Short mmCIF file of N, CA and C in Angstrom, two decimals:
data_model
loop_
_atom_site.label_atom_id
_atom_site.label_comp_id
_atom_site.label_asym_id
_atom_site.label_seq_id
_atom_site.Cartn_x
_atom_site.Cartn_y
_atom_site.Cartn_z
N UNK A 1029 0.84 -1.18 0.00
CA UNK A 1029 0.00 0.00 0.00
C UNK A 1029 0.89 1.25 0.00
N UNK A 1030 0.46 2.29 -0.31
CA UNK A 1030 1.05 3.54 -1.19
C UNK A 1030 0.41 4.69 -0.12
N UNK A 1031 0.83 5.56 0.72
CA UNK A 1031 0.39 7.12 1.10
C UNK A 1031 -0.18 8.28 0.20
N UNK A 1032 -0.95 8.67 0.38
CA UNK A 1032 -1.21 9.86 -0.89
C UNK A 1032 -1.60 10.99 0.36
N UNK A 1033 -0.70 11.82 0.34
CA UNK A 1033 -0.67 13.05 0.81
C UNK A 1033 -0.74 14.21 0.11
N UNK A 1034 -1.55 14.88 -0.09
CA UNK A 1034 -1.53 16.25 -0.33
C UNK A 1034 -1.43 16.19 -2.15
N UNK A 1035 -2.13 15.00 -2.57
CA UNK A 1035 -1.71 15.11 -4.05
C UNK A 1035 -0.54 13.80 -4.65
N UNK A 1036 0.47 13.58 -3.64
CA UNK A 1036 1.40 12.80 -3.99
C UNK A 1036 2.09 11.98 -3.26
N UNK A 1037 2.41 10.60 -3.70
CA UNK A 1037 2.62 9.88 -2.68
C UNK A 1037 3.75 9.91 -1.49
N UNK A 1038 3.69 9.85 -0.70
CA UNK A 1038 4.44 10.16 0.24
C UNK A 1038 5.15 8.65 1.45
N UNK A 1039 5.93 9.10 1.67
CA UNK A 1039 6.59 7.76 2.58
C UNK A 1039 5.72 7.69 4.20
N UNK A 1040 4.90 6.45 4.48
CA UNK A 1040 4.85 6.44 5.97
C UNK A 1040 5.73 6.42 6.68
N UNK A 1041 5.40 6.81 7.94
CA UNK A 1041 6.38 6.74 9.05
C UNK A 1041 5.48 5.75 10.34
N UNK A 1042 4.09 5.98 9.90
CA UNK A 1042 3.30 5.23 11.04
C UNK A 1042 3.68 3.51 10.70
N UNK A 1043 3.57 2.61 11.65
CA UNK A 1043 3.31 1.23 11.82
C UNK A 1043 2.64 1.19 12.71
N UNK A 1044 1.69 0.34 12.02
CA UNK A 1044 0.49 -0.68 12.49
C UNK A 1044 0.70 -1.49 13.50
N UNK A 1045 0.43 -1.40 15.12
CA UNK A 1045 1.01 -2.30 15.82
C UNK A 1045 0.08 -3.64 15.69
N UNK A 1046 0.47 -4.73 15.97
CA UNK A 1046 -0.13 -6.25 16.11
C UNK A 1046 -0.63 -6.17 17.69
N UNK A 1047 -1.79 -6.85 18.08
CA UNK A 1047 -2.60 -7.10 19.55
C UNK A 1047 -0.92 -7.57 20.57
N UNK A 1048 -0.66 -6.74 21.61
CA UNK A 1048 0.26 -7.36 22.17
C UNK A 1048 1.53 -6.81 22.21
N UNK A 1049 1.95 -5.67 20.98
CA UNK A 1049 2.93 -5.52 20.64
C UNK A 1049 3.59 -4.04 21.77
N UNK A 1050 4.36 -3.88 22.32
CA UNK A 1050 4.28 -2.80 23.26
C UNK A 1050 4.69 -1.07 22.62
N UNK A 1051 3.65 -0.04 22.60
CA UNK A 1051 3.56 1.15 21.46
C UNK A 1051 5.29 1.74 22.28
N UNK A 1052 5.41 1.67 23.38
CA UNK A 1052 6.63 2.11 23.81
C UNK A 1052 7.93 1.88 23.26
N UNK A 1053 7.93 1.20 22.61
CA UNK A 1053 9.08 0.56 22.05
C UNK A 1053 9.43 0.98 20.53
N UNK A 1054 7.70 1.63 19.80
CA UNK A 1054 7.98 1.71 18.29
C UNK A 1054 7.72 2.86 18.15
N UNK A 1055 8.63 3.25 17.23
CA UNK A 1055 8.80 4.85 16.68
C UNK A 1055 7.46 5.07 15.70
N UNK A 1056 6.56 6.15 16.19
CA UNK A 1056 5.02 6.65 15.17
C UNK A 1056 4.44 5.14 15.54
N UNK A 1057 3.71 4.85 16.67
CA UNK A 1057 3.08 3.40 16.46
C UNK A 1057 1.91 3.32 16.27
N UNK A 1058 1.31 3.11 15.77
CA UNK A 1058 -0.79 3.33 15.68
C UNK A 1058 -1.33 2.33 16.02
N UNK A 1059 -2.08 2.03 17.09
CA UNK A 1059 -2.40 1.50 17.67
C UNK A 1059 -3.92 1.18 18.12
N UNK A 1060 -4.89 0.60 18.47
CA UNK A 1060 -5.88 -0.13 18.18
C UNK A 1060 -7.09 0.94 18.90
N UNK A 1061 -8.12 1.02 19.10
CA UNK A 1061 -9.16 1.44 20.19
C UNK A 1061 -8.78 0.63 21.60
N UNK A 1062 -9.04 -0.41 21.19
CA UNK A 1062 -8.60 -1.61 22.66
C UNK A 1062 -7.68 -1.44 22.96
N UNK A 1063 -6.16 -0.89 22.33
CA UNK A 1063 -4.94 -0.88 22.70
C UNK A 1063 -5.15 0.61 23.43
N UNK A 1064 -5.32 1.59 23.15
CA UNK A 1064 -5.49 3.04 23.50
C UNK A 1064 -6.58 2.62 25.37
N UNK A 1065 -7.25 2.12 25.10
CA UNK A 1065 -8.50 1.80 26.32
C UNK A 1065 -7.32 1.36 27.44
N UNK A 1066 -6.91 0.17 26.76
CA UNK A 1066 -6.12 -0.73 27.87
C UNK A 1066 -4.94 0.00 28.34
N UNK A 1067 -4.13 1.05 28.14
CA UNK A 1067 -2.99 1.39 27.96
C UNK A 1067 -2.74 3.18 28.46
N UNK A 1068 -4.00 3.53 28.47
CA UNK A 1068 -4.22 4.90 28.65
C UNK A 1068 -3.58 5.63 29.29
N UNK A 1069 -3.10 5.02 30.66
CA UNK A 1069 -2.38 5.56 31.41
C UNK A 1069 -1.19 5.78 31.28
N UNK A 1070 -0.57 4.91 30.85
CA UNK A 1070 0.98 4.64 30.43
C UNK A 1070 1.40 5.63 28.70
N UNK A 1071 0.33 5.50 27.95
CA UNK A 1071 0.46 6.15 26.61
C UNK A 1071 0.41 7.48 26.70
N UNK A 1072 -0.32 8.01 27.62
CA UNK A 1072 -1.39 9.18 27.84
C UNK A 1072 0.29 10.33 27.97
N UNK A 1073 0.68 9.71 29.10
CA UNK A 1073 2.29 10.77 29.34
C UNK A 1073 3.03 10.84 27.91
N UNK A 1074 3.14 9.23 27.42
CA UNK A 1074 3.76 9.35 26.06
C UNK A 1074 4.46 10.86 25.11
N UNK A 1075 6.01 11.13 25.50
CA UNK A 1075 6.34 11.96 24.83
C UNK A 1075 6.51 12.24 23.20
N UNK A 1076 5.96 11.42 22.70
CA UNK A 1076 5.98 10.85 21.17
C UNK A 1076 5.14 10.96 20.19
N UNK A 1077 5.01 11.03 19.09
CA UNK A 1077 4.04 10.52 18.33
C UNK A 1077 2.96 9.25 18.64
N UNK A 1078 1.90 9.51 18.28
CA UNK A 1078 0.77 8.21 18.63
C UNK A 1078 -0.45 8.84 17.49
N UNK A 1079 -0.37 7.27 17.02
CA UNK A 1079 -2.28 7.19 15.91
C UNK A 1079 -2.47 6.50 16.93
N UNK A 1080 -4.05 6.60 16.33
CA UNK A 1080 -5.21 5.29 16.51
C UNK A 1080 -5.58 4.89 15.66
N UNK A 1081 -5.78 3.85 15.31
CA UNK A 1081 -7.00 3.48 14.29
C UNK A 1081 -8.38 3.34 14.54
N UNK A 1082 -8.83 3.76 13.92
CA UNK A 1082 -10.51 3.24 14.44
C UNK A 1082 -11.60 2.47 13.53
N UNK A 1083 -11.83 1.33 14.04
CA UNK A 1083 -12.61 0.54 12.86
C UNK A 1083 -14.01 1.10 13.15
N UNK A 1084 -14.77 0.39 11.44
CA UNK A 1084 -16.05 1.51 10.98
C UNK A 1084 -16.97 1.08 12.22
N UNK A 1085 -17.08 0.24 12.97
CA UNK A 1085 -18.24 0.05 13.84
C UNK A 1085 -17.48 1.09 15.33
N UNK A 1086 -16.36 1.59 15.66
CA UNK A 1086 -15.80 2.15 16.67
C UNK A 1086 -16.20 3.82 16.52
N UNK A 1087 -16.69 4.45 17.69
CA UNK A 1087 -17.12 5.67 17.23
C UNK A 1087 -16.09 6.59 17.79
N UNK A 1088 -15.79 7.78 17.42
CA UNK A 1088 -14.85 8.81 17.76
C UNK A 1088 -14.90 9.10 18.85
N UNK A 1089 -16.11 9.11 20.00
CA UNK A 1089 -16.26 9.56 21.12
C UNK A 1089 -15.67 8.35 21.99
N UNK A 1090 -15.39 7.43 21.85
CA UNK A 1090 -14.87 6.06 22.31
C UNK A 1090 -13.63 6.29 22.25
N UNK A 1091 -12.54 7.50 22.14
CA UNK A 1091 -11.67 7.70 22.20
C UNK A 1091 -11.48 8.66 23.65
N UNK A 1092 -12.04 9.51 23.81
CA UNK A 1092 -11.97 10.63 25.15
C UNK A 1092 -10.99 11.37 24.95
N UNK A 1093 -11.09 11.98 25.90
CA UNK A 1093 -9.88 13.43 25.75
C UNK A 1093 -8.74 13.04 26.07
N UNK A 1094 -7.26 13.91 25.88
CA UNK A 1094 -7.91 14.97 24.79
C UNK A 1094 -7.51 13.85 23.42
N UNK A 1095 -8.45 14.24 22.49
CA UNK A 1095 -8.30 13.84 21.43
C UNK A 1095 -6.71 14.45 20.52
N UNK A 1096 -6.59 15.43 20.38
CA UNK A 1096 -5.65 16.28 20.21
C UNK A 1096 -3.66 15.19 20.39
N UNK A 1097 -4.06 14.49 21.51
CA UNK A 1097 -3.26 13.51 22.15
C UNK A 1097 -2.67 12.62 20.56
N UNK A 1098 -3.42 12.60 19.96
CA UNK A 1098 -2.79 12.03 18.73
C UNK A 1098 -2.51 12.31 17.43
N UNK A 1099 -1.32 12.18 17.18
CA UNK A 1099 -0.57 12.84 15.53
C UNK A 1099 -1.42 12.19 14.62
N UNK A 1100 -1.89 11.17 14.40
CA UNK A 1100 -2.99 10.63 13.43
C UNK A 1100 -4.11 9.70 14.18
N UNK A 1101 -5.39 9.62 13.77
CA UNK A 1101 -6.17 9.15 13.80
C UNK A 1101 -6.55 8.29 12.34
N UNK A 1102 -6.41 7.18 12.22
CA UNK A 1102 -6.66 6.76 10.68
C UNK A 1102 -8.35 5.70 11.14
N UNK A 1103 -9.04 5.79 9.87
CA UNK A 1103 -10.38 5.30 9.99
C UNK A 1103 -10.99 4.65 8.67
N UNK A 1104 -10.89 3.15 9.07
CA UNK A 1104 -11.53 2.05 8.50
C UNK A 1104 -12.51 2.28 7.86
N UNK A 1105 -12.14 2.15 5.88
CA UNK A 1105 -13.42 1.23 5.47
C UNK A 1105 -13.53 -0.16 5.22
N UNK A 1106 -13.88 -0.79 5.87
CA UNK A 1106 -14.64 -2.32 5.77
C UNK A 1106 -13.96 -2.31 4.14
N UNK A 1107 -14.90 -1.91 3.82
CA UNK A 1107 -15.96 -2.05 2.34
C UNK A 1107 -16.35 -0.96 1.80
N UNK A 1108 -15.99 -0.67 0.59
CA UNK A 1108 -16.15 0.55 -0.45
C UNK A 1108 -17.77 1.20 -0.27
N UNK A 1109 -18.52 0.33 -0.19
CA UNK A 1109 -20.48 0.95 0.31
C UNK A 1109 -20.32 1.08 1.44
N UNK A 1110 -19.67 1.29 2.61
CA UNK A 1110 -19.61 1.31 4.03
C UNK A 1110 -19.44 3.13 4.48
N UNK A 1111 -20.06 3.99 4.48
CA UNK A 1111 -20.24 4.91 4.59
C UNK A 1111 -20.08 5.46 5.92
N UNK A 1112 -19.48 4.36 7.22
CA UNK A 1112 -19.58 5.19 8.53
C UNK A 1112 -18.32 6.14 8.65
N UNK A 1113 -17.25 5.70 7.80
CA UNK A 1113 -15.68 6.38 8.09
C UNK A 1113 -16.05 8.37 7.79
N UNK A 1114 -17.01 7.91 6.75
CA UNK A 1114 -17.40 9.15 6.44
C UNK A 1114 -17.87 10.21 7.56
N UNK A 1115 -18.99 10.02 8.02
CA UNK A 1115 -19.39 9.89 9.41
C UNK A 1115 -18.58 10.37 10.54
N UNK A 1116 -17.56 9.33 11.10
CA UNK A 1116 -16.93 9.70 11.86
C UNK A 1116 -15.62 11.08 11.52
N UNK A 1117 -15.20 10.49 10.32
CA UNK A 1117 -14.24 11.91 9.71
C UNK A 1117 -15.05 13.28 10.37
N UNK A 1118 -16.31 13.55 9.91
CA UNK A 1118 -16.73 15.17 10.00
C UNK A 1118 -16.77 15.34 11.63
N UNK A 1119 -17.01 14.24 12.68
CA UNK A 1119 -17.48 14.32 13.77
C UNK A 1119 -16.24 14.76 14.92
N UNK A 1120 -15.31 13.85 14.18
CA UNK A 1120 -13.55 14.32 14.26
C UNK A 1120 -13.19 15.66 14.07
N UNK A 1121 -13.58 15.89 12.96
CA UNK A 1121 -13.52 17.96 12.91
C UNK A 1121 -14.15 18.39 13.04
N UNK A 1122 -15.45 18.32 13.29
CA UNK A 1122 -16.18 18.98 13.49
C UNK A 1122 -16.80 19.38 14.62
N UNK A 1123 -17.19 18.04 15.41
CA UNK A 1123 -17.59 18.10 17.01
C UNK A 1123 -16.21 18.14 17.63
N UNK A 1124 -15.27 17.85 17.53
CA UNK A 1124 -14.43 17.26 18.55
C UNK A 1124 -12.99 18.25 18.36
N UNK A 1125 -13.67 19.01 16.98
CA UNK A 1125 -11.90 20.16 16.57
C UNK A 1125 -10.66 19.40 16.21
N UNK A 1126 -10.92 17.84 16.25
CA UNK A 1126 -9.33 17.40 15.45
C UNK A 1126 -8.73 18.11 14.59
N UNK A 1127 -7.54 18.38 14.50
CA UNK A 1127 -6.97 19.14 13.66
C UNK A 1127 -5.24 18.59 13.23
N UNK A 1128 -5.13 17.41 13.73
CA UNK A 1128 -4.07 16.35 13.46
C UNK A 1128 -4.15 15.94 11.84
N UNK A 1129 -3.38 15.14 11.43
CA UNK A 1129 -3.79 14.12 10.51
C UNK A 1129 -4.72 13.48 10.33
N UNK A 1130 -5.59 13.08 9.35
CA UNK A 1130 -6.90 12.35 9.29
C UNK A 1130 -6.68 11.09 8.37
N UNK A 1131 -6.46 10.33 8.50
CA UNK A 1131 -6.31 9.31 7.32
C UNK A 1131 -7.39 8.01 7.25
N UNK A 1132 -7.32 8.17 5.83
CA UNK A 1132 -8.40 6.49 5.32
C UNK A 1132 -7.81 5.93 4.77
N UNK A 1133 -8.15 4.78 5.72
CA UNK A 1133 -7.63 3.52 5.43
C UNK A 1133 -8.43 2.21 4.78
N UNK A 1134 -8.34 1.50 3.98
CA UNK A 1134 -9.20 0.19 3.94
C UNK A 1134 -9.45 0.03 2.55
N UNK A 1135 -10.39 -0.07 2.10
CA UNK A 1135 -11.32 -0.11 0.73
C UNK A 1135 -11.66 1.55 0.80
N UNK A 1136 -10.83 2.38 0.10
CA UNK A 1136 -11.38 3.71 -0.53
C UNK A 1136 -11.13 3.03 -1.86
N UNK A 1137 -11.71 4.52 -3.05
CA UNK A 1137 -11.20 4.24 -4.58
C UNK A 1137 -11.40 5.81 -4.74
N UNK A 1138 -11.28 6.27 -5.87
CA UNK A 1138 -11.23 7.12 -6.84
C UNK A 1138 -12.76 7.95 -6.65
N UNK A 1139 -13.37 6.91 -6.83
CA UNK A 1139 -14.68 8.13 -6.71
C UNK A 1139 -15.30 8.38 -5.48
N UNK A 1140 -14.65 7.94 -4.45
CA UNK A 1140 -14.99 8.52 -3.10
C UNK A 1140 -14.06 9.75 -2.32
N UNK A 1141 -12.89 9.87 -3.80
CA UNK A 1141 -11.86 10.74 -3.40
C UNK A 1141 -11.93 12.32 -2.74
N UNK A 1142 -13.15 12.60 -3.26
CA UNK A 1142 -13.38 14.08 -3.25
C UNK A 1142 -14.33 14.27 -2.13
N UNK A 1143 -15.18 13.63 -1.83
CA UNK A 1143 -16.11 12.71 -0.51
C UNK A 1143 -15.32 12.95 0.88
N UNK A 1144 -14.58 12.15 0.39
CA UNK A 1144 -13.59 12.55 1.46
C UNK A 1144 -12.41 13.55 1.80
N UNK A 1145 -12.33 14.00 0.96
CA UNK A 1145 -11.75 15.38 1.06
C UNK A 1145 -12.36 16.19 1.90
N UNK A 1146 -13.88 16.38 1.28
CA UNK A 1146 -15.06 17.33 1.89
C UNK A 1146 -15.09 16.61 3.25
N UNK A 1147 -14.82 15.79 3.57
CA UNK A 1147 -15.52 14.95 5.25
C UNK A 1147 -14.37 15.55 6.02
N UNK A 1148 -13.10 15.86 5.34
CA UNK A 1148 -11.75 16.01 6.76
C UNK A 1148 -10.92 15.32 6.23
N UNK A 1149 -10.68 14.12 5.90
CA UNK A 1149 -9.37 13.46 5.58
C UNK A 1149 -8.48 13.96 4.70
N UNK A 1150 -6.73 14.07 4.99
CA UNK A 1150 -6.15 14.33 4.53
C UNK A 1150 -5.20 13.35 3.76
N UNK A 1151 -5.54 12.15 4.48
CA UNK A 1151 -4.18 11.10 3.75
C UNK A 1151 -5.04 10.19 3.59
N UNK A 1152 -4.12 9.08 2.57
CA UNK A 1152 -4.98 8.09 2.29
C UNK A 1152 -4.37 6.56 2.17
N UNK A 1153 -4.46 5.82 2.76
CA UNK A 1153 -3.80 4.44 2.41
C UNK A 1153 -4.54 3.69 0.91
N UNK A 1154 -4.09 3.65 0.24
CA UNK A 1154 -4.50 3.40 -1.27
C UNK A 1154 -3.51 2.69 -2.38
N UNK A 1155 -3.91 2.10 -2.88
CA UNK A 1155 -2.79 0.79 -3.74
C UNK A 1155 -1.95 1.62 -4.31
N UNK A 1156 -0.91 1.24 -4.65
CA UNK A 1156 0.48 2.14 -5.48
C UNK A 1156 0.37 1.73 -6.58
N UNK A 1157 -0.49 1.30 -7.23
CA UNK A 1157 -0.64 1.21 -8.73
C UNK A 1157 -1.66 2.03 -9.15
N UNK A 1158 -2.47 2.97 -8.34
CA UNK A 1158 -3.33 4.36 -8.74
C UNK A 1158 -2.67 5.11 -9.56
N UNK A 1159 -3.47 5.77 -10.27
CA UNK A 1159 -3.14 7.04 -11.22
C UNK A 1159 -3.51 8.14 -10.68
N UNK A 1160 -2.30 9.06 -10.24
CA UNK A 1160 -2.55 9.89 -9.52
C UNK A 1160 -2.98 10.96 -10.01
N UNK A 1161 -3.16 11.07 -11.85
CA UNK A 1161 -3.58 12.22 -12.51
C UNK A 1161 -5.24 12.01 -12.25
N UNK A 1162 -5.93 10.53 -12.25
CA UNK A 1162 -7.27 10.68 -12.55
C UNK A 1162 -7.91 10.29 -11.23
N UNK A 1163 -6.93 10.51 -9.89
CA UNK A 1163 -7.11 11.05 -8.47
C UNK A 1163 -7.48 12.62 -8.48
N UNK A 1164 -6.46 12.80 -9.06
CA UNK A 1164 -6.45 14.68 -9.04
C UNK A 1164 -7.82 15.37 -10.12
N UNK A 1165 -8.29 14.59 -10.86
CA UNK A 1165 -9.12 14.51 -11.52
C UNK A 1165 -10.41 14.33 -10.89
N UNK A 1166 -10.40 13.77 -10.25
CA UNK A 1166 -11.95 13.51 -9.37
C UNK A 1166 -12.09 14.64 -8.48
N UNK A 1167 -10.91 15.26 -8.09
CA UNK A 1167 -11.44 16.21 -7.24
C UNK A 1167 -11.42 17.83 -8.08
N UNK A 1168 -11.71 17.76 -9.12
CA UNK A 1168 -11.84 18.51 -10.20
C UNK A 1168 -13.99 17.98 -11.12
N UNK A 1169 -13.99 17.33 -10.68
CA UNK A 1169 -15.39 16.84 -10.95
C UNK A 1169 -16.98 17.85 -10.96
N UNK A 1170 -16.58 18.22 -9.88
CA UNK A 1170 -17.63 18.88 -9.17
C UNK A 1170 -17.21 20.11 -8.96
N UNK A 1171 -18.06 20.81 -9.07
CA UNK A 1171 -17.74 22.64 -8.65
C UNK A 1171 -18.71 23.20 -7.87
N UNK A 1172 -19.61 22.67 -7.56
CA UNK A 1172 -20.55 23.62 -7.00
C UNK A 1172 -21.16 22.46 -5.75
N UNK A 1173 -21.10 22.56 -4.77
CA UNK A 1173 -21.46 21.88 -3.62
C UNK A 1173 -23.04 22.53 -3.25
N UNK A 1174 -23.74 21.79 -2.57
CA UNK A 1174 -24.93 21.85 -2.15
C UNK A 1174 -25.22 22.08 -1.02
N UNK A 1175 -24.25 21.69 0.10
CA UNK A 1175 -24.07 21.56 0.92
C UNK A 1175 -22.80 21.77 1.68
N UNK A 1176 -22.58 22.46 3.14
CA UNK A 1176 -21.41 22.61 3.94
C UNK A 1176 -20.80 21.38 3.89
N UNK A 1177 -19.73 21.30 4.11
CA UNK A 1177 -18.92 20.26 4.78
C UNK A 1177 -17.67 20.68 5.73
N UNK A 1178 -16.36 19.63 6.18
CA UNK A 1178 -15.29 19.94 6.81
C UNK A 1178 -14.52 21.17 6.35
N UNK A 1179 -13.95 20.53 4.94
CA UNK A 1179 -13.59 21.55 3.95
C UNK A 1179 -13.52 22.73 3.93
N UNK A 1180 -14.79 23.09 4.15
CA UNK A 1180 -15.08 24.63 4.26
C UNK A 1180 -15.02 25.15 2.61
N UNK A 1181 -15.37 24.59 1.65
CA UNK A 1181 -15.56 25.21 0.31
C UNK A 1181 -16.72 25.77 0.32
N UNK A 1182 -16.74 26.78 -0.18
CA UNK A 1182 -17.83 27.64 -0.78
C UNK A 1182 -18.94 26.71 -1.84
N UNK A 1183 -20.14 27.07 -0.67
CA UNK A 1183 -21.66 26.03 -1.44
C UNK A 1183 -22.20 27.12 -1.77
N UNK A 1184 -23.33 26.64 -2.17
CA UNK A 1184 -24.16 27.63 -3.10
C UNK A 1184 -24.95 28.65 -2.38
N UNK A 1185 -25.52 28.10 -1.19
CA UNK A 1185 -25.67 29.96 -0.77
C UNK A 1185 -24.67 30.73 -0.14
N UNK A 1186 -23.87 30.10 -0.12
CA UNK A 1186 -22.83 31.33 0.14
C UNK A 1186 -22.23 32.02 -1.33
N UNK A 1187 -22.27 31.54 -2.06
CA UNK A 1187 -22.09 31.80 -3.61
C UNK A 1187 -23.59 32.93 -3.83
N UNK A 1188 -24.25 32.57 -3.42
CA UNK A 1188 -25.48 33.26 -3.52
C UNK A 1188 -25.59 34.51 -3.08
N UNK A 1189 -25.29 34.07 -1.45
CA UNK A 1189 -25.27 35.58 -0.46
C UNK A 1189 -23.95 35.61 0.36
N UNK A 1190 -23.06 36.06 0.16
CA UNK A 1190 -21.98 36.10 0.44
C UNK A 1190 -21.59 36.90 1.99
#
């Protein structure tokens, strides 16, 4: 799997820890909901970098304060029709002010690219055999939004009444 940051692919630095594995020991470690729960105390001082991951049935508030506490938060899609990552992304910036890294992870593609742009996410775990011109292309699709999102692009009544 391939990083896409900001347009272009970029090198991770995060690893995925395994159930068991101790985050103290690994440089950028991202680490589970259950691992974060069980560990809180000991992570919480943590002078370091720290993700979480959060799978699509795990909700953002199942994290607690401060949220802020972590350099990335990355969030599970199952499955390309699985629409909760979406969900939790805006609730992340929106209710809760994340303002870290946002990353999706799992089954994204191409035409959910811009989707998620608008929800908060900034990075993306995504196959390294993508075309990153007809990535950059999808988010060229659409011009006129209907609706607010994370983003903060200009929708149509603000286009309207400024």
């Amino acid at each position: 799997m391939a990083l896409l940051k900001n347009g272009q692919f970029v090198k991770d630095l995060w690893r995925t820890l395994e159930d068991g594995e101790d985050p103290l020991k690994v440089e950028h470690p991202l680490i589970s909901l259950s691992a974060w729960k069980a560990n809180k105390v000991s992570l919480g001082d943590l002078n370091s970098p720290l993700g979480i991951r959060l799978q699509a049935e795990e909700a953002p508030e199942e994290i607690g304060e401060p949220i802020d506490r972590f350099s990335l938060i990355a969030v599970d899609f199952p499955i390309f029709s699985d629409g909760r990552g979406l969900s939790s992304a805006r609730l992340l910036r929106e209710r809760y002010g994340y303002r870290n890294e946002l990353r999706a992870v799992g089954d994204i593609r191409r035409d959910q690219y811009l989707f998620l742009l608008r929800c908060g996410f900034d990075s993306f775990e995504v196959n390294d055999k993508i075309d990153l011109d007809e990535w950059s292309n999808a988010v060229k699709e659409v011009s006129v939004f209907y609706q607010p999102a994370a983003d903060e692009s200009p929708w149509v009544i603000r286009r309207r009444h400024p």
